[in-house]
Structure formats: structure tokens, C-alpha cells
Short mmCIF file of C-alpha atoms and ligand atoms in Angstrom, two decimals:
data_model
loop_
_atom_site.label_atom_id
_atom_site.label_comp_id
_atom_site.label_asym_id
_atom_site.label_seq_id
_atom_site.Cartn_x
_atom_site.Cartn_y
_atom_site.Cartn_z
CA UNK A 964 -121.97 -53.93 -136.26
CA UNK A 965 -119.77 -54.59 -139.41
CA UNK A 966 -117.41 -52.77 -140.85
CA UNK A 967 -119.21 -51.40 -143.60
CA UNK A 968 -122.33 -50.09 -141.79
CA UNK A 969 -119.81 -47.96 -140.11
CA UNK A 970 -118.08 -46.96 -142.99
CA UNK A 971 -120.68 -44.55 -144.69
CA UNK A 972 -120.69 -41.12 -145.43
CA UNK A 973 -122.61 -39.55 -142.85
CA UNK A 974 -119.97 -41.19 -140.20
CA UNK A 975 -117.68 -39.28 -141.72
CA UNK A 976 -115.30 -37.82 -139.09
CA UNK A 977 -112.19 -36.77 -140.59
CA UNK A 978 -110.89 -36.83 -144.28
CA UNK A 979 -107.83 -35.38 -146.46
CA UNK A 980 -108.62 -31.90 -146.21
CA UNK A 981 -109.52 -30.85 -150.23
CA UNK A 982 -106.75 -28.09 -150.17
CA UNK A 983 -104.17 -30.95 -149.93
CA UNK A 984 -104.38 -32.46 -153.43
CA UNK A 985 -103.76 -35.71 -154.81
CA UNK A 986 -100.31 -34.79 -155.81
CA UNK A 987 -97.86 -37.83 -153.65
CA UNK A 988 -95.81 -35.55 -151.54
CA UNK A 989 -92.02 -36.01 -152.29
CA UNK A 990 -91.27 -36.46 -148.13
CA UNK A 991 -89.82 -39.16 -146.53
CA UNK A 992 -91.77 -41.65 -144.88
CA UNK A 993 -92.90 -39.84 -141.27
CA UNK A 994 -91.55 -36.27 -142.41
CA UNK A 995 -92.92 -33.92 -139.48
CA UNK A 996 -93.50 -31.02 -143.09
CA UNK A 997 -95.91 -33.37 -144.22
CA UNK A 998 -98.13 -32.91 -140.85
CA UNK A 999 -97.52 -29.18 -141.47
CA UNK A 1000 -98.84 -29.00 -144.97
CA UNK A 1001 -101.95 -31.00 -144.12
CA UNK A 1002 -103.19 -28.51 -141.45
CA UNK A 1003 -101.96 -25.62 -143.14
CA UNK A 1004 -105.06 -26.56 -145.68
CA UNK A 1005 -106.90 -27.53 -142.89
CA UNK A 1006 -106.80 -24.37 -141.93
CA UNK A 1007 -107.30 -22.49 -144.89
CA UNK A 1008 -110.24 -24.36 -145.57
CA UNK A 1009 -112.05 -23.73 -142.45
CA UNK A 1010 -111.28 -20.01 -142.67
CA UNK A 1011 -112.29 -19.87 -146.18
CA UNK A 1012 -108.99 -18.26 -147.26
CA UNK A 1013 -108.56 -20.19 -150.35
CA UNK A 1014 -108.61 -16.99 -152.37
CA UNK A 1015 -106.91 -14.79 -150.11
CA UNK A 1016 -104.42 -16.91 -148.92
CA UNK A 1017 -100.74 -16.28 -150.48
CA UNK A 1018 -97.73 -18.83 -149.33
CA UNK A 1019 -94.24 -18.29 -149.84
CA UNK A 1020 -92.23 -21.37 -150.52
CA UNK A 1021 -88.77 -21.65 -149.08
CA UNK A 1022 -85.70 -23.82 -150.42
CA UNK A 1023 -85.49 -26.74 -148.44
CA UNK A 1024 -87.08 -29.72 -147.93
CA UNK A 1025 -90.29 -28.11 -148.41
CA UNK A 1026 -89.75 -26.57 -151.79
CA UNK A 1027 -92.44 -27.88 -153.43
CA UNK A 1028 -94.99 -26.71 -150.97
CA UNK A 1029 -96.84 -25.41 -153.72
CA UNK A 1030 -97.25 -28.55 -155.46
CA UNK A 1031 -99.12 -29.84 -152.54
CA UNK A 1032 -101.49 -27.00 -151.08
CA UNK A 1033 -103.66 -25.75 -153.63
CA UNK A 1034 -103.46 -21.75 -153.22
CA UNK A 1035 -101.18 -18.99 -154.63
CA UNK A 1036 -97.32 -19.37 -153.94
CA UNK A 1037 -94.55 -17.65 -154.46
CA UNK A 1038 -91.10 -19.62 -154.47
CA UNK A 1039 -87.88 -17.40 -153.05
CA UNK A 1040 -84.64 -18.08 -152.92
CA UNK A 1041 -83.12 -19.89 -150.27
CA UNK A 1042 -84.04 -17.33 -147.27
CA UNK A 1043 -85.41 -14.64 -148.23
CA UNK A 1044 -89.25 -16.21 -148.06
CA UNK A 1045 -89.88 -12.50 -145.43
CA UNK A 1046 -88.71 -10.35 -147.65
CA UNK A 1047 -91.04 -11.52 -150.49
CA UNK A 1048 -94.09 -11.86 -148.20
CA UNK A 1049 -93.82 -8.36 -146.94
CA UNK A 1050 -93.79 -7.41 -150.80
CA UNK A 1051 -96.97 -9.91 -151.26
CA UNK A 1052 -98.78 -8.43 -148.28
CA UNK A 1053 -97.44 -4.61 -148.91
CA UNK A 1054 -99.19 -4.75 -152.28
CA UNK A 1055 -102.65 -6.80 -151.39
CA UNK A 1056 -103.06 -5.88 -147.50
CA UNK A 1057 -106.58 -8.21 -147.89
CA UNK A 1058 -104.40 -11.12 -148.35
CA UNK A 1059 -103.59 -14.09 -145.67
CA UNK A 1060 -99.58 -13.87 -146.70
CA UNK A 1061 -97.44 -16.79 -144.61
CA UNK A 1062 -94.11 -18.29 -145.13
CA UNK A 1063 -93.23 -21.73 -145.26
CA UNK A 1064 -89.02 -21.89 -143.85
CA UNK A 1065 -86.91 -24.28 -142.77
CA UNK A 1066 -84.12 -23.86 -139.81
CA UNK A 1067 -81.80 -23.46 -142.94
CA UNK A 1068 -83.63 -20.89 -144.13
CA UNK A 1069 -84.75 -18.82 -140.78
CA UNK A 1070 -81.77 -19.19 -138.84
CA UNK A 1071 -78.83 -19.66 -141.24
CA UNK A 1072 -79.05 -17.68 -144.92
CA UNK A 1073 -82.44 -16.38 -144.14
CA UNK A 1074 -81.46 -14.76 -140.73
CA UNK A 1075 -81.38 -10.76 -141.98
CA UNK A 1076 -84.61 -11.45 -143.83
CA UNK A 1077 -86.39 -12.93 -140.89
CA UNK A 1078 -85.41 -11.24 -138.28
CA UNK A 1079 -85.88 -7.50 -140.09
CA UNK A 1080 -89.39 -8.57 -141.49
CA UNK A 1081 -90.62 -9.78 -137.78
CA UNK A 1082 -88.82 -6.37 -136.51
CA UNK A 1083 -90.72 -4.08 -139.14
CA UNK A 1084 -93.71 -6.24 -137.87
CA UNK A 1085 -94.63 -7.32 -141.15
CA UNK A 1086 -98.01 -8.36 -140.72
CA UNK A 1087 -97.14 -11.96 -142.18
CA UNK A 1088 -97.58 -15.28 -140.57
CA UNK A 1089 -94.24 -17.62 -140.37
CA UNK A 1090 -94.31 -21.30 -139.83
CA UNK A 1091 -90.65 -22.17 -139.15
CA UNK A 1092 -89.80 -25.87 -139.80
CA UNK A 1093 -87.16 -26.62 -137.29
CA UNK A 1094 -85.63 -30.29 -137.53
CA UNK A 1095 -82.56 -29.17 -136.53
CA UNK A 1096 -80.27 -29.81 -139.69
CA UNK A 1097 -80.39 -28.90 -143.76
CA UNK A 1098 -82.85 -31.98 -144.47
CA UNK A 1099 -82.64 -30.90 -147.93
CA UNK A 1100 -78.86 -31.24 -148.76
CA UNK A 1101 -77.99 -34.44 -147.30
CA UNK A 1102 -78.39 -33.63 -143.37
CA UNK A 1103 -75.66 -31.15 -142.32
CA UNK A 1104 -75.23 -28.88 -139.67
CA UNK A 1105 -77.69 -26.28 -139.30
CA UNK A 1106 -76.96 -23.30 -136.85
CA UNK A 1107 -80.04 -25.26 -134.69
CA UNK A 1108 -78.26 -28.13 -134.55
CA UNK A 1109 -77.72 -29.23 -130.96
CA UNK A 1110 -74.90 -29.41 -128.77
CA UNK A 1111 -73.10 -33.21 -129.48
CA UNK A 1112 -76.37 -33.73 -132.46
CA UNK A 1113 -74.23 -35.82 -135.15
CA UNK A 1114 -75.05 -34.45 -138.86
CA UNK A 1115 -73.08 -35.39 -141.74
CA UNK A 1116 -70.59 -32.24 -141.21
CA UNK A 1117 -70.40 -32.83 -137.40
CA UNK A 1118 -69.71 -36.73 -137.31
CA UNK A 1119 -68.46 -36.83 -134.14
CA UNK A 1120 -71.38 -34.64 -132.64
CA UNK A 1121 -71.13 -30.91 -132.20
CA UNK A 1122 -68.86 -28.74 -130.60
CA UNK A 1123 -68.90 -25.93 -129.50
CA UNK A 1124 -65.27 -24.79 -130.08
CA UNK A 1125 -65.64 -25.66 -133.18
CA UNK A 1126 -69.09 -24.78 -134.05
CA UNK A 1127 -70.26 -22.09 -131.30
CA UNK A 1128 -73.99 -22.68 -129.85
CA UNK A 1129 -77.15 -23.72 -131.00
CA UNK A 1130 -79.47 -20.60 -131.99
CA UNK A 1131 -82.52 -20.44 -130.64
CA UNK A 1132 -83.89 -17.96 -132.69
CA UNK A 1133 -87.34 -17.90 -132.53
CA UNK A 1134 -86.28 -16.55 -128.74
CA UNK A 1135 -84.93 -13.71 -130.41
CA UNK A 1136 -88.01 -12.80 -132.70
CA UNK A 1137 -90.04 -12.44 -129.34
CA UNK A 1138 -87.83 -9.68 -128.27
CA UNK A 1139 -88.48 -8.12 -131.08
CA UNK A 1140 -91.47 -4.66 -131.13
CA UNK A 1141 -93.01 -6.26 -134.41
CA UNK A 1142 -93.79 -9.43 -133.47
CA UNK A 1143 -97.45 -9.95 -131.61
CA UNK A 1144 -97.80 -13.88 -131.47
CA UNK A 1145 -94.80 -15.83 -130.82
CA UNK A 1146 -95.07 -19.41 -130.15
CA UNK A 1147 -93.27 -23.39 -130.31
CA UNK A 1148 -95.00 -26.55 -131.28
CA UNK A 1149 -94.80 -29.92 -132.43
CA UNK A 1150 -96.40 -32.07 -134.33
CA UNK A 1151 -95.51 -35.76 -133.01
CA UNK A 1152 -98.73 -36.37 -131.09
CA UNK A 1153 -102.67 -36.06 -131.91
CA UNK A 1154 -102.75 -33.72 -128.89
CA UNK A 1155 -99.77 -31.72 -130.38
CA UNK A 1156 -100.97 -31.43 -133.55
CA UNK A 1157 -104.54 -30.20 -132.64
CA UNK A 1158 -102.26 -27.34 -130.72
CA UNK A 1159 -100.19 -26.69 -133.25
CA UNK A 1160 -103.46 -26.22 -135.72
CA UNK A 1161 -105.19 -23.63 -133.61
CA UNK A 1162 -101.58 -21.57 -132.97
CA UNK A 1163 -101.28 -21.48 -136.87
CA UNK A 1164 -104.88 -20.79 -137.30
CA UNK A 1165 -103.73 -17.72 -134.69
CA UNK A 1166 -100.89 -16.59 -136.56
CA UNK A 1167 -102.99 -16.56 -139.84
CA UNK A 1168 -105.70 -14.70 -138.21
CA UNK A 1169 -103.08 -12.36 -137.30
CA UNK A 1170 -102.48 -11.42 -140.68
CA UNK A 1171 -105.69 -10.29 -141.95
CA UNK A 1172 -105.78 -8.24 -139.15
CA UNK A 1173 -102.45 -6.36 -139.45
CA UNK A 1174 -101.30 -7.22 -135.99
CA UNK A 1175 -97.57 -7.83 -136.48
CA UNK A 1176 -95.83 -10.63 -137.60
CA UNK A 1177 -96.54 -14.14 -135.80
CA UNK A 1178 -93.92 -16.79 -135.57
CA UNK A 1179 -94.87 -20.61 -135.30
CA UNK A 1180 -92.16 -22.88 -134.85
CA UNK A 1181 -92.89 -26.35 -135.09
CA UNK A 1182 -90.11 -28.10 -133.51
CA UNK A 1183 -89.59 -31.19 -135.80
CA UNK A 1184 -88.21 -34.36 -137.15
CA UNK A 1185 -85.84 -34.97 -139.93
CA UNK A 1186 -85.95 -38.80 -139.31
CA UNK A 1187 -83.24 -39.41 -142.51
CA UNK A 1188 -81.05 -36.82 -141.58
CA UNK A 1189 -81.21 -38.22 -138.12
CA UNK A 1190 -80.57 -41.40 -139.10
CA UNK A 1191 -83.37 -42.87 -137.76
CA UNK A 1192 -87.03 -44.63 -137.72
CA UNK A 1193 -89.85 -41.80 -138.08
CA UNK A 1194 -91.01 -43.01 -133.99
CA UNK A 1195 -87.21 -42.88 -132.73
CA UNK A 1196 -87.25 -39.57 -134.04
CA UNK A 1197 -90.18 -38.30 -132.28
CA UNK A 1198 -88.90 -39.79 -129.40
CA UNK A 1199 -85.41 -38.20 -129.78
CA UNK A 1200 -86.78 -34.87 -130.47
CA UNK A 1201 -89.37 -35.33 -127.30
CA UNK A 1202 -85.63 -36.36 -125.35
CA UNK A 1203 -83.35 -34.00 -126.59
CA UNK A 1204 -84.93 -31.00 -129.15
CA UNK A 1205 -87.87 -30.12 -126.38
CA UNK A 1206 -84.80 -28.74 -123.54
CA UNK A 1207 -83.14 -26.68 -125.87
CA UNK A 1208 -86.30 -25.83 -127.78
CA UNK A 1209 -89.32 -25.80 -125.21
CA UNK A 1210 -92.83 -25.76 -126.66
CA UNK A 1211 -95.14 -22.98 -125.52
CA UNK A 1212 -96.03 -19.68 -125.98
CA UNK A 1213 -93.07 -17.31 -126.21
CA UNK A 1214 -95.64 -14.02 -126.41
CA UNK A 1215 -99.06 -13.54 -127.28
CA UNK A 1216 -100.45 -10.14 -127.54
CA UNK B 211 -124.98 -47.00 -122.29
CA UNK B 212 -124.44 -45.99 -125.84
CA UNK B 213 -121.53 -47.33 -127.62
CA UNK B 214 -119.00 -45.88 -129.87
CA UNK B 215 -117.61 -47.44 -132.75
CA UNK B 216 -114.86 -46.48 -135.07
CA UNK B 217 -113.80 -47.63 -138.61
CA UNK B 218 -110.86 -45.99 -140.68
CA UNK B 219 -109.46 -46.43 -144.30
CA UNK B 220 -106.07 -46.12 -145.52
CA UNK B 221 -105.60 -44.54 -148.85
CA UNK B 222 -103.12 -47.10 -149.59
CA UNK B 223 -101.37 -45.40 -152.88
CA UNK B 224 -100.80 -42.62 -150.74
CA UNK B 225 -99.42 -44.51 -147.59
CA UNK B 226 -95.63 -44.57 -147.19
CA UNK B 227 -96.06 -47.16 -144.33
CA UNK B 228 -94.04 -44.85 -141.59
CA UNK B 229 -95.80 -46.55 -138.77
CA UNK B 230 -96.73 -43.20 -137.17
CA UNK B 231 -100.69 -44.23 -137.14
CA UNK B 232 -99.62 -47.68 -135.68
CA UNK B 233 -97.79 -45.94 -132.70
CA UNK B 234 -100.81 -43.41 -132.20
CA UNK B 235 -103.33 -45.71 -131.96
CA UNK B 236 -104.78 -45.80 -128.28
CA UNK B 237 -106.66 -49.66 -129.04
CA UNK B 238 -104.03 -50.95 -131.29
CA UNK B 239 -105.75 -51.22 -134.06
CA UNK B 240 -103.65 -50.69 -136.79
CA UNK B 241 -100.81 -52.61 -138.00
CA UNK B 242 -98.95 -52.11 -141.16
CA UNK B 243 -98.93 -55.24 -143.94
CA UNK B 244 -96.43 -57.78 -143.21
CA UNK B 245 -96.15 -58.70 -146.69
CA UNK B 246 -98.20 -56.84 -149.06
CA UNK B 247 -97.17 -53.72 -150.84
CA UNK B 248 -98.36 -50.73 -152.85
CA UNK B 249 -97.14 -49.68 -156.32
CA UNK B 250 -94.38 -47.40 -154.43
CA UNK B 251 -92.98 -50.50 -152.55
CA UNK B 252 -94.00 -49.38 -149.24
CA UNK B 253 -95.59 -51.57 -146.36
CA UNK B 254 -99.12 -49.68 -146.31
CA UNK B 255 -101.15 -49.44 -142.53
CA UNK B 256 -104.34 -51.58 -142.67
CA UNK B 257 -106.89 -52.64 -139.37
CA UNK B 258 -105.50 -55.17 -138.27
CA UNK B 259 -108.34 -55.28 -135.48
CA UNK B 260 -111.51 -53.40 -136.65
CA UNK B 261 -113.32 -54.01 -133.82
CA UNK B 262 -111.28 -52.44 -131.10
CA UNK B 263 -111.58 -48.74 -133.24
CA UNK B 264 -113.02 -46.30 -131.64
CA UNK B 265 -113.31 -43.47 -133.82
CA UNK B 266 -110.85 -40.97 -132.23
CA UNK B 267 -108.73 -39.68 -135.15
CA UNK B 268 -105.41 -40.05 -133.56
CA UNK B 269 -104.07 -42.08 -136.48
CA UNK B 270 -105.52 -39.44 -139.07
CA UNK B 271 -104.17 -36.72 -136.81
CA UNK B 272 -100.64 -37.50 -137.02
CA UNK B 273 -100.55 -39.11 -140.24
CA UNK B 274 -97.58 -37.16 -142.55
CA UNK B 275 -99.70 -37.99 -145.95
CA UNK B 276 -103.28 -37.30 -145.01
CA UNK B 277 -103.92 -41.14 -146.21
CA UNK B 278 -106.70 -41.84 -143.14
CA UNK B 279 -110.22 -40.81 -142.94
CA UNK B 280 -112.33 -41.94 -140.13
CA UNK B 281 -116.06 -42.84 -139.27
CA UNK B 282 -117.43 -43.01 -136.16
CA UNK B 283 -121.22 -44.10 -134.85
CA UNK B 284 -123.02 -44.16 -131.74
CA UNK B 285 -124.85 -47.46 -131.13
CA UNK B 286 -127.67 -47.40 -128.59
CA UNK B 287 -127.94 -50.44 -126.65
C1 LIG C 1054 -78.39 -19.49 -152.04
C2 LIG C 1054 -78.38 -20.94 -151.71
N1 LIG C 1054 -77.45 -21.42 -150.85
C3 LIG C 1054 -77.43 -22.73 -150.54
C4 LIG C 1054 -78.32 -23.59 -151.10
C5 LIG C 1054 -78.26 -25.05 -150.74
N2 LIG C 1054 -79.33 -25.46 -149.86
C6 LIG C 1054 -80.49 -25.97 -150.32
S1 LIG C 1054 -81.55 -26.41 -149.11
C7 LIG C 1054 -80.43 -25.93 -147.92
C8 LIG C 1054 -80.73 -26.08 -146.46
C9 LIG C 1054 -82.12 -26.51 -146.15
O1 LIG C 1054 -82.28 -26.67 -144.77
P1 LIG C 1054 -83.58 -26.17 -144.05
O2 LIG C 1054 -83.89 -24.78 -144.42
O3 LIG C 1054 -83.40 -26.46 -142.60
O4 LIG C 1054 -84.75 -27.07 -144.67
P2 LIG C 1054 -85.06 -28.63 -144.50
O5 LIG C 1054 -84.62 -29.26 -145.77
O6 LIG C 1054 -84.32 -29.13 -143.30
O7 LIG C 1054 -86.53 -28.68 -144.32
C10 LIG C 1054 -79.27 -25.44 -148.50
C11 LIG C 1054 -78.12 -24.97 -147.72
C12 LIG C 1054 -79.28 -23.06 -152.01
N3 LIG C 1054 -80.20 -23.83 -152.59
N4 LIG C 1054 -79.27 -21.74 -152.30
S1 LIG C 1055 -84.75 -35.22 -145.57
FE1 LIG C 1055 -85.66 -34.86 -143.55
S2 LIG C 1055 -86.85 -32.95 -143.74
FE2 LIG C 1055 -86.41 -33.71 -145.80
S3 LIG C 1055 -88.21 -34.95 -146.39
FE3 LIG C 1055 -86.69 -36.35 -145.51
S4 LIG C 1055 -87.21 -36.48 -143.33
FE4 LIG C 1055 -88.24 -34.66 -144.16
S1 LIG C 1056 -109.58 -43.84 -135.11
FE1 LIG C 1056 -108.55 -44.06 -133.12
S2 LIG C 1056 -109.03 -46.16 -132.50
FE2 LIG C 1056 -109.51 -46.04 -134.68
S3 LIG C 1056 -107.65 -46.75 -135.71
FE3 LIG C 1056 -107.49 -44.51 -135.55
S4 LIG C 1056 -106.38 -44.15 -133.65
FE4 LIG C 1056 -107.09 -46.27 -133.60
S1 LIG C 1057 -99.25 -42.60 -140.67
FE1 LIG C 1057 -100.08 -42.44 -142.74
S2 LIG C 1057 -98.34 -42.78 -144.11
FE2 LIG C 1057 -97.72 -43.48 -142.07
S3 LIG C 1057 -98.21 -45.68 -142.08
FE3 LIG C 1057 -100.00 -44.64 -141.22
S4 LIG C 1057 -101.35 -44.28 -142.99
FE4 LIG C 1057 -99.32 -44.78 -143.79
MG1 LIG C 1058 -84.04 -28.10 -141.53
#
């Protein structure tokens, strides 16, 4: 069979989802956020949420979030992506409200918003972007950063005299009352990626129906900051990220 | 026993040649142009060997830019 007989519409298996638009995405080559974005409309195309759905964009890497996925955003300032979705969702309860944050954002400037929004149980979705380091900026130290990682303000690898202990703190926001779904993924594999989908499909799910707040974590790559080729990444993050950052389900109610 | 087949295309503007799809491919059938590049200046994934697809969407999966669709047919033998 040729090429071309296979090649028609009705074999049609997968495609772009439409949600994702033609717009070229600003990434680097083999940036985990780009994987992110493309299920994220994935997702809100299969749930119909186009309408309903309201994302906040974070500053970071994925800034421009909204110039990709073609629903309402709001952009905060750097961090405070929780408080504005509980405003979004406090005013329109019908709305599928979800933040887009990096590590930067979550667990450095944004901590106070995050973790008080996921304590209030917010009933807002977050998908936390954590490649270990402020992509954005030019790769430095991020308080996710792991022990001996080398980023552009810890050359030599960090320490913790100097620079006290990776925080793991999507750990925390399971501790937390407010929080019903609580869970780590990646994004680095087709098996891992079809997981990832259905625990942000969850977490969105979770916000129509006023559960809490769900946290996704997508534990990721930052192949430039990293200094290196989008597969060494993936296999450094499988290596190193995955001990200090274990994928799972950290609670589930 | 039926056979599967697979075919995929790159949308090659869009492709920023990270190699990810290469790497995920379970038959190797992707490879990205040794020479050739798009108006961006990247080396842009093609099928190297068509024949050995079999439809499974790993390469789309994982694919950062959303730049593969695939097709896939059963062929009765
Ligand atoms: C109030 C404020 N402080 C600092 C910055 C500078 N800044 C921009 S992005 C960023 C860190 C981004 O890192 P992260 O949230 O991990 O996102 P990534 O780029 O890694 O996806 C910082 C510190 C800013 N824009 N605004
Ligand atoms: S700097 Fe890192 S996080 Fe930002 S687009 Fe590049 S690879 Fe992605
Ligand atoms: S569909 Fe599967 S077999 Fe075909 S190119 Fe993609 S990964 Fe390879
Ligand atoms: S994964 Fe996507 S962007 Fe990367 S080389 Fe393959 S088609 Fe191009
Ligand atoms: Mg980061």
C-alpha cells in the first residue's frame, strides 16, 4: 500500500488539536510547555470548554500562553496567577478557571499566592511547570533547583550552605484542607503524556465541580537552561528530577 | 491476519527539528533532514522509512509543536 492511500482523511488518527492555533510558539526546540499547551487544548476541546474555560497566564517562559490556546486569559504578574483565578472563578463559578505557573512563579514570588489559594481551596485547577530553574531569565536558580543542579547563579552546582534545600512544594499543597486532587507528571514519553492528559483533564473537571483546588505538576525540561539537547534533558530529568520529584498521585479525593 | 499500517506528516513550517519524534519512534521511522531546511533554519523530521510506520502516535504524542498528524489503516490479507 502507498503512502498516499494511507494518507486520507478518514485515516485520520491524530491532528493539531484546533484550540492550538497556527500562531509558531516562541519555545525552544523540545520545550516540555509546549507538550503542556497542546493537551491543555486537547483537553478543552474534548470537554467542550471552549467558552467556559478561563486561563491565567503566568510570567515566565510561558507568558504568552494566550497567544497559543485560543480561549479567555488573563495575564498576572509574576506570581500571583491564584490570586487572579480565585477572582475569575469567585465572579463566574460556571467557569473552567486554571493557571498556567512556572517553578518561578509557584515556588519562589508566587509562593503566598499559591499556597493560600490551594489552602482556601479555591476551586481552580493549577498546572505547575517545574523545570527546575527561571527558564525565562537566562536559567538561574530557582528554589526547585536541585542539590549540585548547575544554573547560571549556581556555577559550581548547588549548595546547600549557601542556598538551603530544594522545595518540593507541591508536597506541601497536599497537606493542605483545600486541595482535593494533588498529583506529579511528566511529559517526556507517549505513555507519560497520555497520563499527564487525563490528570489535567481531572483537575479541570474538578473545577466545574467546586471540589477544591487541584494541583498538576508536570515535572519538566528546560533543555537551554540545562545546557543541553532536548533527549539529554529528558534523560537527565528521568536520572536526577524523578528522586527528588517522584511522579504519582500525591492525593486524590 | 489483518495488518496495520501507519503514515504521518510533518507540518514542516512548524517543526523546530528537536528530534523528540525521532527518539519516540518504536520502528524508527523518522529521521530529521540531513540537509534541508525550513524558512526558520531548522532541520525539520521527515519518514525516513514509511513503510515500517505503524500508526501509533508516539511521535505526535510527544511532539512540543503539535507539527504531526497521523493515519492509520487496517489491511485485510
Ligand atoms: C515582579 C517580577 N519579579 C521578577 C521578574 C523577572 N522574572 C521573569 S520570569 C522569572 C522566572 C521565571 O521562572 P519560572 O516561573 O520557573 O518559569 P520558566 O521560565 O522556567 O518557565 C523572573 C524571576 C518579573 N518579571 N517580575
Ligand atoms: S528557556 Fe527553557 S523553559 Fe524557556 S522555552 Fe527555552 S527550554 Fe523552554
Ligand atoms: S506513528 Fe508510530 S510508527 Fe509511525 S512514525 Fe509515529 S511513532 Fe513511528
Ligand atoms: S517532535 Fe515535532 S518539532 Fe520536534 S522534530 Fe519532531 S516534528 Fe519537529
Ligand atoms: Mg522554571
Amino acid at each position: 500500500m502507498d503512502v498516499n492511500d494511507i494518507l486520507k482523511p478518514e485515516n485520520r488518527v491524530y491532528k493539531k488539536p484546533t484550540l492550538l492555533n497556527d500562531n509558531h510558539m516562541h519555545y525552544c526546540p523540545g520545550c516540555s510547555h509546549g507538550v503542556v499547551h497542546k493537551l491543555i487544548a486537547e483537553i478543552l476541546e474534548e470537554m467542550h470548554a471552549e467558552e467556559i474555560a478561563i486561563g491565567i497566564a503566568p510570567v515566565g517562559c510561558a507568558v504568552f500562553a494566550y497567544n497559543y490556546i485560543d480561549v479567555d486569559w488573563i495575564e498576572a504578574p509574576h506570581g500571583r496567577a491564584p490570586a487572579l483565578a480565585t477572582a475569575a472563578k469567585r465572579l463566574q463559578p460556571d467557569k473552567l478557571v486554571f493557571t498556567y505557573q512556572g517553578d518561578g512563579d509557584m515556588a519562589a514570588i508566587g509562593t503566598a499566592e499559591s499556597l493560600h489559594a490551594a489552602n482556601r481551596g479555591e476551586n481552580i485547577a493549577m498546572i505547575f511547570i517545574n523545570n527546575a530553574i527561571y527558564g525565562m531569565t537566562g536559567g538561574q536558580m530557582a528554589p526547585t533547583t536541585l542539590l549540585g543542579m548547575k544554573t547560571s547563579t549556581t556555577p559550581y552546582g548547588r549548595r546547600v550552605d549557601l542556598n538551603g534545600y530544594p522545595l518540593a512544594i507541591t508536597n506541601l499543597m497536599a497537606q493542605l484542607d483545600g486541595t482535593c486532587y494533588v498529583t506529579r507528571q511528566s511529559v517526556h514519553t507517549p505513555a507519560a503524556v497520555r497520563k499527564a492528559k487525563a490528570a489535567i483533564r481531572k483537575a479541570f473537571e474538578n473545577s466545574l465541580q467546586g471540589k477544591g483546588t487541584s494541583v498538576v505538576e508536570i515535572v519538566s525540561t528546560c533543555n537551554s537552561g540545562w545546557k543541553m539537547t532536548p533527549e539529554q534533558a529528558n534523560k537527565w530529568m528521568e536520572e536526577n528530577m524523578f528522586a527528588k520529584y517522584p511522579i504519582g498521585d500525591l492525593k486524590n479525593e | 491476519m489483518a495488518k496495520i499500517r501507519g503514515a504521518v506528516t510533518v507540518n514542516t513550517d512548524r517543526c523546530k527539528g528537536c528530534n523528540l519524534c525521532v527518539v519516540a519512534c518504536p520502528t524508527k521511522v523518522l529521521l530529521l533532514q540531513p540537509k534541508e531546511v525550513n524558512n526558520r533554519g531548522y532541520h525539520f523530521a521527515y519518514m525516513a522509512e514509511p513503510e515500517k510506520c505503524i500508526g501509533c502516535a508516539s511521535c505526535a504524542l510527544v511532539c512540543p509543536d503539535a507539527c504531526i498528524e497521523v493515519y492509520k489503516v487496517k489491511i485485510e490479507e
